[in-house]
Short mmCIF file of C-alpha atoms in Angstrom, two decimals:
data_model
loop_
_atom_site.label_atom_id
_atom_site.label_comp_id
_atom_site.label_asym_id
_atom_site.label_seq_id
_atom_site.Cartn_x
_atom_site.Cartn_y
_atom_site.Cartn_z
CA MET A 61 125.23 49.81 72.15
CA GLY A 62 124.37 47.92 75.37
CA ILE A 63 124.98 44.08 75.54
CA VAL A 64 122.97 42.35 78.25
CA GLY A 65 124.70 38.93 79.27
CA ALA A 66 128.31 38.68 79.69
CA GLY A 67 128.80 34.72 79.40
CA PHE A 68 130.54 32.53 76.78
CA GLN A 69 128.73 34.61 73.96
CA GLY A 70 128.42 37.95 75.19
CA ALA A 71 131.93 38.38 76.37
CA ALA A 72 132.87 37.06 72.73
CA ILE A 73 130.72 39.85 71.14
CA VAL A 74 132.32 42.51 73.26
CA ARG A 75 135.66 41.40 72.19
CA GLN A 76 134.49 41.26 68.35
CA ILE A 77 133.05 44.77 68.52
CA VAL A 78 136.32 46.15 70.35
CA THR A 79 138.65 44.92 68.33
CA ALA A 80 137.45 44.12 64.89
CA THR A 81 134.31 46.54 64.36
CA PRO A 82 135.01 50.22 63.24
CA GLY A 83 132.08 52.27 63.74
CA MET A 84 130.52 50.26 66.69
CA GLU A 85 130.79 51.11 70.34
CA VAL A 86 129.78 48.75 73.43
CA VAL A 87 129.14 51.33 76.04
CA ALA A 88 127.44 48.96 78.32
CA LEU A 89 127.46 45.59 79.65
CA ALA A 90 124.86 44.02 81.87
CA ASN A 91 125.00 40.92 83.58
CA ARG A 92 123.35 39.04 86.45
CA HIS A 93 126.90 38.92 88.29
CA ILE A 94 129.05 41.94 87.98
CA ALA A 95 132.51 40.15 88.08
CA LYS A 96 131.77 38.53 84.45
CA ALA A 97 130.77 41.87 83.03
CA ILE A 98 134.07 43.44 84.47
CA GLU A 99 136.38 40.82 83.30
CA ALA A 100 134.75 41.11 79.54
CA PHE A 101 135.98 44.49 79.56
CA THR A 102 139.64 44.23 81.91
CA VAL A 103 140.90 41.45 79.17
CA LEU A 104 140.82 43.94 76.73
CA GLY A 105 142.52 46.54 78.62
CA ILE A 106 139.18 48.47 79.10
CA THR A 107 138.58 49.47 82.64
CA PRO A 108 134.71 49.91 83.15
CA GLN A 109 132.77 51.86 85.37
CA ARG A 110 130.15 50.15 87.60
CA CYS A 111 126.64 51.69 87.87
CA ASP A 112 123.62 50.91 89.76
CA SER A 113 120.78 52.76 88.13
CA ARG A 114 119.45 54.20 84.80
CA ILE A 115 120.53 58.00 85.89
CA ALA A 116 124.09 56.39 86.51
CA ILE A 117 124.44 54.43 83.19
CA GLU A 118 123.51 57.65 81.25
CA THR A 119 125.73 59.86 83.11
CA ALA A 120 128.74 57.35 82.63
CA ILE A 121 127.94 57.10 78.63
CA ALA A 122 127.72 60.75 78.31
CA LEU A 123 131.46 60.94 80.07
CA ARG A 124 132.13 57.98 77.26
CA GLN A 125 133.14 55.64 80.15
CA PRO A 126 132.25 52.06 79.27
CA VAL A 127 129.71 50.72 82.10
CA VAL A 128 129.18 47.25 83.67
CA THR A 129 125.88 47.06 85.71
CA GLU A 130 123.62 44.58 87.36
CA ASP A 131 120.74 46.57 86.06
CA ALA A 132 119.64 45.27 83.00
CA THR A 133 116.47 46.93 82.39
CA GLY A 134 118.00 50.02 83.55
CA LEU A 135 120.84 49.63 80.73
CA ALA A 136 117.73 48.55 77.99
CA SER A 137 116.03 52.14 78.40
CA ALA A 138 118.94 54.56 79.25
CA ASP A 139 119.70 57.21 76.79
CA GLY A 140 122.69 56.87 74.88
CA ILE A 141 122.19 53.30 73.30
CA ASP A 142 120.92 52.87 69.90
CA VAL A 143 120.26 49.07 70.14
CA VAL A 144 120.25 46.25 72.92
CA VAL A 145 121.87 43.07 72.18
CA GLU A 146 120.48 40.19 74.57
CA VAL A 147 122.32 36.92 74.76
CA THR A 148 121.47 35.78 78.31
CA GLY A 149 120.05 32.54 77.44
CA SER A 150 117.05 32.99 79.77
CA ILE A 151 113.20 33.67 78.95
CA GLU A 152 111.49 35.65 81.73
CA TYR A 153 114.42 37.77 82.46
CA ALA A 154 115.14 38.11 78.89
CA ALA A 155 111.61 39.09 77.91
CA GLN A 156 111.94 41.90 80.53
CA VAL A 157 114.94 43.25 79.11
CA VAL A 158 113.71 43.33 75.50
CA LEU A 159 110.42 44.78 76.59
CA ALA A 160 112.23 47.95 78.48
CA ALA A 161 114.34 48.12 75.16
CA ILE A 162 111.75 48.03 72.91
CA GLU A 163 109.52 50.33 74.97
CA ALA A 164 112.47 53.00 75.12
CA GLY A 165 112.75 52.85 71.44
CA LYS A 166 115.49 50.53 70.64
CA HIS A 167 116.46 47.96 68.07
CA VAL A 168 116.90 44.54 69.74
CA ILE A 169 119.20 41.84 68.72
CA GLN A 170 118.87 38.69 70.16
CA MET A 171 120.57 35.34 70.36
CA ASN A 172 118.44 33.65 72.37
CA ALA A 173 116.52 30.96 70.54
CA GLU A 174 114.47 29.90 73.82
CA LEU A 175 113.07 33.37 74.27
CA ASP A 176 112.59 33.83 70.70
CA GLY A 177 110.87 30.37 70.51
CA THR A 178 108.39 31.40 73.51
CA VAL A 179 107.20 34.71 73.01
CA GLY A 180 109.07 36.04 69.83
CA PRO A 181 105.79 36.65 68.16
CA ILE A 182 104.82 38.73 70.82
CA LEU A 183 107.74 40.77 71.15
CA LYS A 184 107.60 41.26 67.24
CA ALA A 185 104.37 42.67 67.35
CA ARG A 186 105.43 45.32 70.20
CA ALA A 187 108.59 46.10 68.16
CA ASP A 188 106.35 47.05 64.97
CA ALA A 189 104.06 49.07 67.09
CA ALA A 190 106.96 50.99 68.61
CA GLY A 191 108.63 51.12 65.10
CA VAL A 192 111.70 49.37 65.98
CA ILE A 193 113.40 46.04 64.95
CA TYR A 194 113.50 42.66 66.81
CA SER A 195 115.79 40.17 65.33
CA PHE A 196 117.50 37.10 65.64
CA ALA A 197 121.13 37.32 65.30
CA ASP A 198 123.22 36.28 62.27
CA GLY A 199 126.06 33.84 63.07
CA ASP A 200 124.17 31.24 65.00
CA GLN A 201 122.51 28.53 62.90
CA PRO A 202 118.75 29.85 62.81
CA GLY A 203 120.18 33.23 61.16
CA VAL A 204 122.45 31.54 58.99
CA GLN A 205 119.46 29.45 57.94
CA MET A 206 117.28 32.49 57.11
CA ASN A 207 120.11 34.25 54.90
CA LEU A 208 120.55 31.08 52.95
CA TYR A 209 116.63 30.77 52.25
CA ARG A 210 116.58 34.51 51.23
CA PHE A 211 119.38 33.85 48.73
CA VAL A 212 117.81 30.68 47.34
CA LYS A 213 114.54 32.81 46.79
CA SER A 214 116.55 35.45 45.14
CA LEU A 215 117.87 32.83 42.48
CA GLY A 216 114.24 32.16 41.85
CA VAL A 217 114.41 28.76 43.43
CA THR A 218 111.70 27.69 45.65
CA PRO A 219 112.81 26.77 49.38
CA VAL A 220 111.14 23.75 50.45
CA LEU A 221 113.36 22.58 53.33
CA CYS A 222 115.48 24.44 55.67
CA GLY A 223 117.65 22.25 57.67
CA ASN A 224 120.66 22.43 60.52
CA ILE A 225 123.41 19.94 60.48
CA LYS A 226 124.47 18.43 63.55
CA GLY A 227 127.02 16.01 65.11
CA LEU A 228 125.61 14.55 67.86
CA HIS A 229 122.02 13.66 68.87
CA ASP A 230 121.10 11.41 72.08
CA PRO A 231 118.36 12.87 73.82
CA TYR A 232 119.42 11.24 77.02
CA ARG A 233 122.40 13.44 77.30
CA ASN A 234 122.72 15.48 80.68
CA PRO A 235 124.94 17.85 82.49
CA THR A 236 126.94 15.39 84.05
CA THR A 237 127.84 13.34 80.58
CA GLN A 238 128.61 16.61 78.93
CA ARG A 239 130.91 18.29 81.71
CA GLY A 240 134.02 17.18 80.45
CA PHE A 241 133.39 18.94 77.03
CA ALA A 242 131.53 22.06 78.59
CA GLU A 243 134.85 22.35 80.64
CA LYS A 244 137.29 22.08 77.88
CA TRP A 245 135.57 25.03 75.92
CA GLY A 246 134.54 27.06 78.89
CA GLN A 247 130.85 26.68 78.60
CA LYS A 248 128.13 25.60 81.38
CA PRO A 249 127.51 22.03 81.67
CA ALA A 250 123.46 22.54 81.50
CA MET A 251 123.96 24.41 77.92
CA VAL A 252 126.07 21.67 76.43
CA ALA A 253 123.41 19.07 77.44
CA SER A 254 120.96 21.30 75.54
CA PHE A 255 123.17 20.79 72.34
CA ALA A 256 123.50 17.26 72.45
CA ASP A 257 119.79 16.31 73.82
CA GLY A 258 118.20 18.18 70.97
CA THR A 259 116.82 21.04 73.07
CA LYS A 260 118.74 23.48 71.46
CA ILE A 261 117.75 22.11 67.56
CA SER A 262 114.07 22.19 68.43
CA TYR A 263 114.24 26.00 69.46
CA GLU A 264 116.52 26.84 66.47
CA GLN A 265 114.20 25.20 64.07
CA ALA A 266 111.22 26.43 65.61
CA ILE A 267 112.28 29.77 65.14
CA VAL A 268 112.90 29.36 61.55
CA ALA A 269 109.49 28.22 61.00
CA ASN A 270 108.06 30.92 62.63
CA GLY A 271 110.14 33.36 60.42
CA THR A 272 109.36 31.31 57.40
CA GLY A 273 105.83 29.62 57.65
CA PHE A 274 107.17 26.52 57.21
CA LYS A 275 106.09 23.34 59.27
CA VAL A 276 107.57 20.11 60.82
CA ALA A 277 106.92 16.53 58.89
CA ARG A 278 106.09 14.84 62.38
CA ARG A 279 106.35 15.96 66.02
CA GLY A 280 109.83 16.05 66.48
CA MET A 281 111.07 16.49 62.95
CA LEU A 282 112.76 13.89 60.84
CA GLY A 283 116.37 14.19 61.85
CA PRO A 284 117.98 11.54 59.86
CA ASP A 285 120.95 10.11 61.37
CA PHE A 286 124.07 9.13 59.20
CA SER A 287 126.48 8.75 61.71
CA GLY A 288 125.13 5.26 63.28
CA GLY A 289 125.20 6.72 66.56
CA ASP A 290 129.13 7.49 66.32
CA PRO A 291 130.03 11.12 66.61
CA GLY A 292 133.44 10.15 65.13
CA ALA A 293 132.04 8.21 61.83
CA PRO A 294 133.13 9.67 58.60
CA LEU A 295 130.57 12.07 57.39
CA THR A 296 127.71 11.86 54.63
CA PRO A 297 127.95 14.79 52.04
CA VAL A 298 124.53 16.51 52.73
CA GLU A 299 123.68 16.35 49.46
CA ASP A 300 123.57 12.63 49.80
CA THR A 301 121.12 12.73 52.34
CA VAL A 302 118.18 14.69 50.54
CA ALA A 303 116.24 11.24 49.86
CA ALA A 304 115.51 10.75 53.84
CA PHE A 305 113.48 14.18 53.22
CA ALA A 306 111.86 13.76 49.82
CA GLU A 307 109.10 11.78 50.52
CA HIS A 308 107.62 14.32 53.36
CA LEU A 309 108.42 17.18 50.64
CA ASP A 310 104.73 18.42 49.39
CA ARG A 311 106.30 20.91 46.37
CA GLY A 312 103.01 22.69 46.62
CA GLY A 313 103.10 22.89 50.36
CA PRO A 314 104.50 25.51 53.07
CA GLY A 315 107.97 23.96 53.32
CA LEU A 316 109.81 22.21 56.18
CA VAL A 317 112.15 22.57 59.04
CA ASP A 318 114.26 19.65 59.48
CA TYR A 319 117.68 18.61 60.64
CA VAL A 320 120.38 15.91 59.72
CA VAL A 321 122.71 13.89 62.28
CA GLY A 322 126.33 13.01 60.58
CA ALA A 323 126.53 15.17 57.54
CA ARG A 324 128.76 17.14 56.14
CA PRO A 325 129.63 20.15 55.92
CA GLY A 326 129.22 20.46 59.61
CA PRO A 327 128.45 22.50 61.75
CA GLY A 328 126.31 24.25 58.73
CA VAL A 329 123.18 24.43 57.39
CA PHE A 330 121.17 23.66 54.13
CA VAL A 331 118.32 24.25 52.24
CA LEU A 332 116.37 22.50 49.54
CA GLY A 333 114.82 24.03 46.90
CA THR A 334 113.52 23.23 43.65
CA HIS A 335 112.88 25.08 40.16
CA ASP A 336 109.94 24.82 37.70
CA ASP A 337 111.49 26.21 34.66
CA PRO A 338 113.36 23.22 32.80
CA ARG A 339 116.07 25.52 31.19
CA GLN A 340 116.67 26.84 34.62
CA ARG A 341 116.97 23.27 36.28
CA HIS A 342 119.65 22.61 33.22
CA PHE A 343 121.50 25.30 34.16
CA LEU A 344 121.92 24.37 37.99
CA ASN A 345 122.82 20.72 36.60
CA LEU A 346 125.69 22.72 34.80
CA TYR A 347 126.72 24.60 37.78
CA LYS A 348 127.07 21.15 39.77
CA LEU A 349 124.00 21.24 41.60
CA GLY A 350 122.70 17.80 40.13
CA THR A 351 119.49 17.23 38.13
CA GLY A 352 116.93 17.86 40.86
CA PRO A 353 114.21 17.70 41.64
CA TYR A 354 115.59 19.16 44.66
CA PHE A 355 118.85 20.99 44.71
CA CYS A 356 120.67 21.37 47.96
CA PHE A 357 122.32 24.60 48.81
CA THR A 358 124.83 25.13 52.16
CA THR A 359 126.47 27.42 54.16
CA PRO A 360 129.72 25.20 55.71
CA TYR A 361 129.68 27.15 59.16
CA HIS A 362 127.88 29.36 61.72
CA LEU A 363 130.23 31.85 63.19
CA CYS A 364 128.24 33.24 66.22
CA HIS A 365 129.95 35.97 67.91
CA PHE A 366 131.79 36.94 64.57
CA GLU A 367 129.00 37.73 62.53
CA VAL A 368 126.59 39.63 65.22
CA PRO A 369 127.69 43.12 64.48
CA THR A 370 126.59 42.44 60.86
CA SER A 371 122.93 41.86 62.39
CA ILE A 372 123.31 45.05 64.39
CA ALA A 373 124.33 47.25 61.64
CA ARG A 374 121.52 45.70 59.63
CA ALA A 375 118.82 46.72 61.76
CA VAL A 376 120.08 50.37 62.53
CA LEU A 377 121.20 51.25 59.30
CA PHE A 378 118.72 49.39 56.84
CA GLY A 379 115.89 48.84 59.28
CA ASP A 380 116.36 45.24 58.48
CA ALA A 381 115.48 41.69 60.73
CA VAL A 382 117.86 38.85 60.21
CA LEU A 383 115.00 36.46 61.33
CA ALA A 384 111.85 37.37 63.03
CA PRO A 385 108.25 35.90 63.23
CA ARG A 386 106.22 36.43 60.45
CA ALA A 387 103.21 36.17 62.74
CA GLY A 388 101.85 34.00 65.52
CA PRO A 389 103.49 30.59 65.86
CA GLU A 390 103.92 28.11 63.07
CA VAL A 391 105.19 25.43 65.66
CA GLY A 392 106.18 25.16 69.31
CA VAL A 393 108.40 23.24 71.58
CA ILE A 394 107.29 21.06 74.37
CA ALA A 395 109.09 18.81 76.86
CA VAL A 396 109.37 15.04 77.47
CA ALA A 397 111.11 13.33 80.21
CA LYS A 398 114.39 11.54 80.21
CA THR A 399 113.71 9.47 82.97
CA ASP A 400 110.57 7.81 84.46
CA LEU A 401 108.37 10.18 86.42
CA ALA A 402 106.18 9.37 89.31
CA PRO A 403 103.10 11.14 90.10
CA GLY A 404 104.11 14.19 92.45
CA GLU A 405 107.48 14.06 91.79
CA GLU A 406 109.41 17.42 91.57
CA ILE A 407 111.34 18.45 88.73
CA THR A 408 114.64 20.27 90.14
CA ASP A 409 116.89 19.97 87.53
CA SER A 410 115.15 20.45 83.78
CA ALA A 411 118.50 19.88 82.00
CA ALA A 412 118.87 16.01 83.78
CA THR A 413 115.17 15.11 83.63
CA MET A 414 113.59 16.88 80.57
CA SER A 415 114.63 16.90 76.67
CA THR A 416 112.94 18.55 73.96
CA ALA A 417 114.44 16.41 71.61
CA SER A 418 111.51 15.02 69.64
CA PRO A 419 108.61 17.17 70.62
CA LYS A 420 108.51 20.11 68.18
CA MET A 421 104.97 20.13 67.44
CA PRO A 422 102.62 21.90 65.04
CA ARG A 423 100.55 24.70 66.78
CA SER A 424 97.05 23.03 66.15
CA SER A 425 98.40 19.75 67.57
CA ARG A 426 99.41 21.32 70.80
CA ARG A 427 95.93 22.53 71.32
CA THR A 428 94.57 19.08 71.29
CA ALA A 429 97.54 17.26 73.31
CA CYS A 430 98.52 17.67 76.97
CA CYS A 431 101.77 18.89 76.74
CA LEU A 432 104.27 21.29 79.08
CA SER A 433 105.84 23.99 77.26
CA ALA A 434 109.59 23.43 77.00
CA SER A 435 110.17 26.99 78.57
CA LEU A 436 108.86 25.78 81.84
CA SER A 437 111.04 23.02 81.93
CA VAL A 438 114.26 24.67 80.20
CA VAL A 439 114.39 27.59 82.74
CA GLY A 440 114.34 25.90 85.72
CA TRP A 441 110.47 25.56 86.38
CA ARG A 442 109.96 23.75 89.58
CA GLY A 443 106.64 22.24 89.80
CA ARG A 444 105.11 19.10 89.59
CA TRP A 445 104.82 16.74 86.99
CA ARG A 446 101.20 16.43 85.71
CA ARG A 447 98.92 16.73 83.12
CA MET A 448 98.22 20.50 82.12
CA PRO A 449 95.43 21.67 79.91
CA CYS A 450 96.22 22.82 76.37
#
């Protein structure tokens, strides 16, 4: 396989496949800054060959020489690669890579909720037309939710809510406030800020909605916070948080995506489901899931790069996606300002001035509101704040 992105996740995926996944081989790794790609191999005792074109990449792969390159589209279209794994966190750059891979007849696994939440339905349509798989990866919370959703349905239980469990939600966090945490774990402050301010969870739940047909209860989701604003507070069992969602659940409706703060098991996921058969409800109670009407199923972890290889195998061997849009978008993500913005003010640092913490909206609502797509702000859109036609 070829991997695009050698950052925190990309390098970890290389490590997982090289050290723990028989039957898979990372033949090429692309990164916009070549040093990171080289390091991802050399720390494992592998000396890669730098290539600057598709032809050079193909020649090295044929000679069984691991490749590093800055030419991501060259990698995506090169012969000798069965599947492309995209983990850059970008949007336009990533979209070009994914399109190149699809056009070259390759399966695509991505761990990029921003990409999928923006143009995922288009990429899925292109992949279907080309006869290849386009899928979000297992391991990150959207993929874990989708696996749990499928499991719940397989029991004959009807899923009515897919949920994400978070430890912190503060829409005013920014790269400066999150720098210490980022440095501790070797991550980028802007990325960590997106975890804390709600940007990441908005994209994550948007793509779960697009994969299930679920909706949101309101703009921004409900997101009940059981921590009292204190990330160190004792955690509430997630099954004890169900009442916060119950009044919004329409058992005849399409279901909801949402999240909860300050619950356990975190950082896991949960699915709420119902069952119409009284006898089966009796058995679910016997098996310690309570009396209903909403039964709570959980996965207590998401292990990111550790689980990506199973997504690759699933696509290549079984032609099955972990999570992909069903059709057009069900919901979308828009941006809101963290600080007051004056007319004509230029947005130069989107992570510091913009958040998507509250504005996940149904598609129909976005058509009648003047909203800035979060994608334009999250990826460093440099424009002037103004009302935009929708």
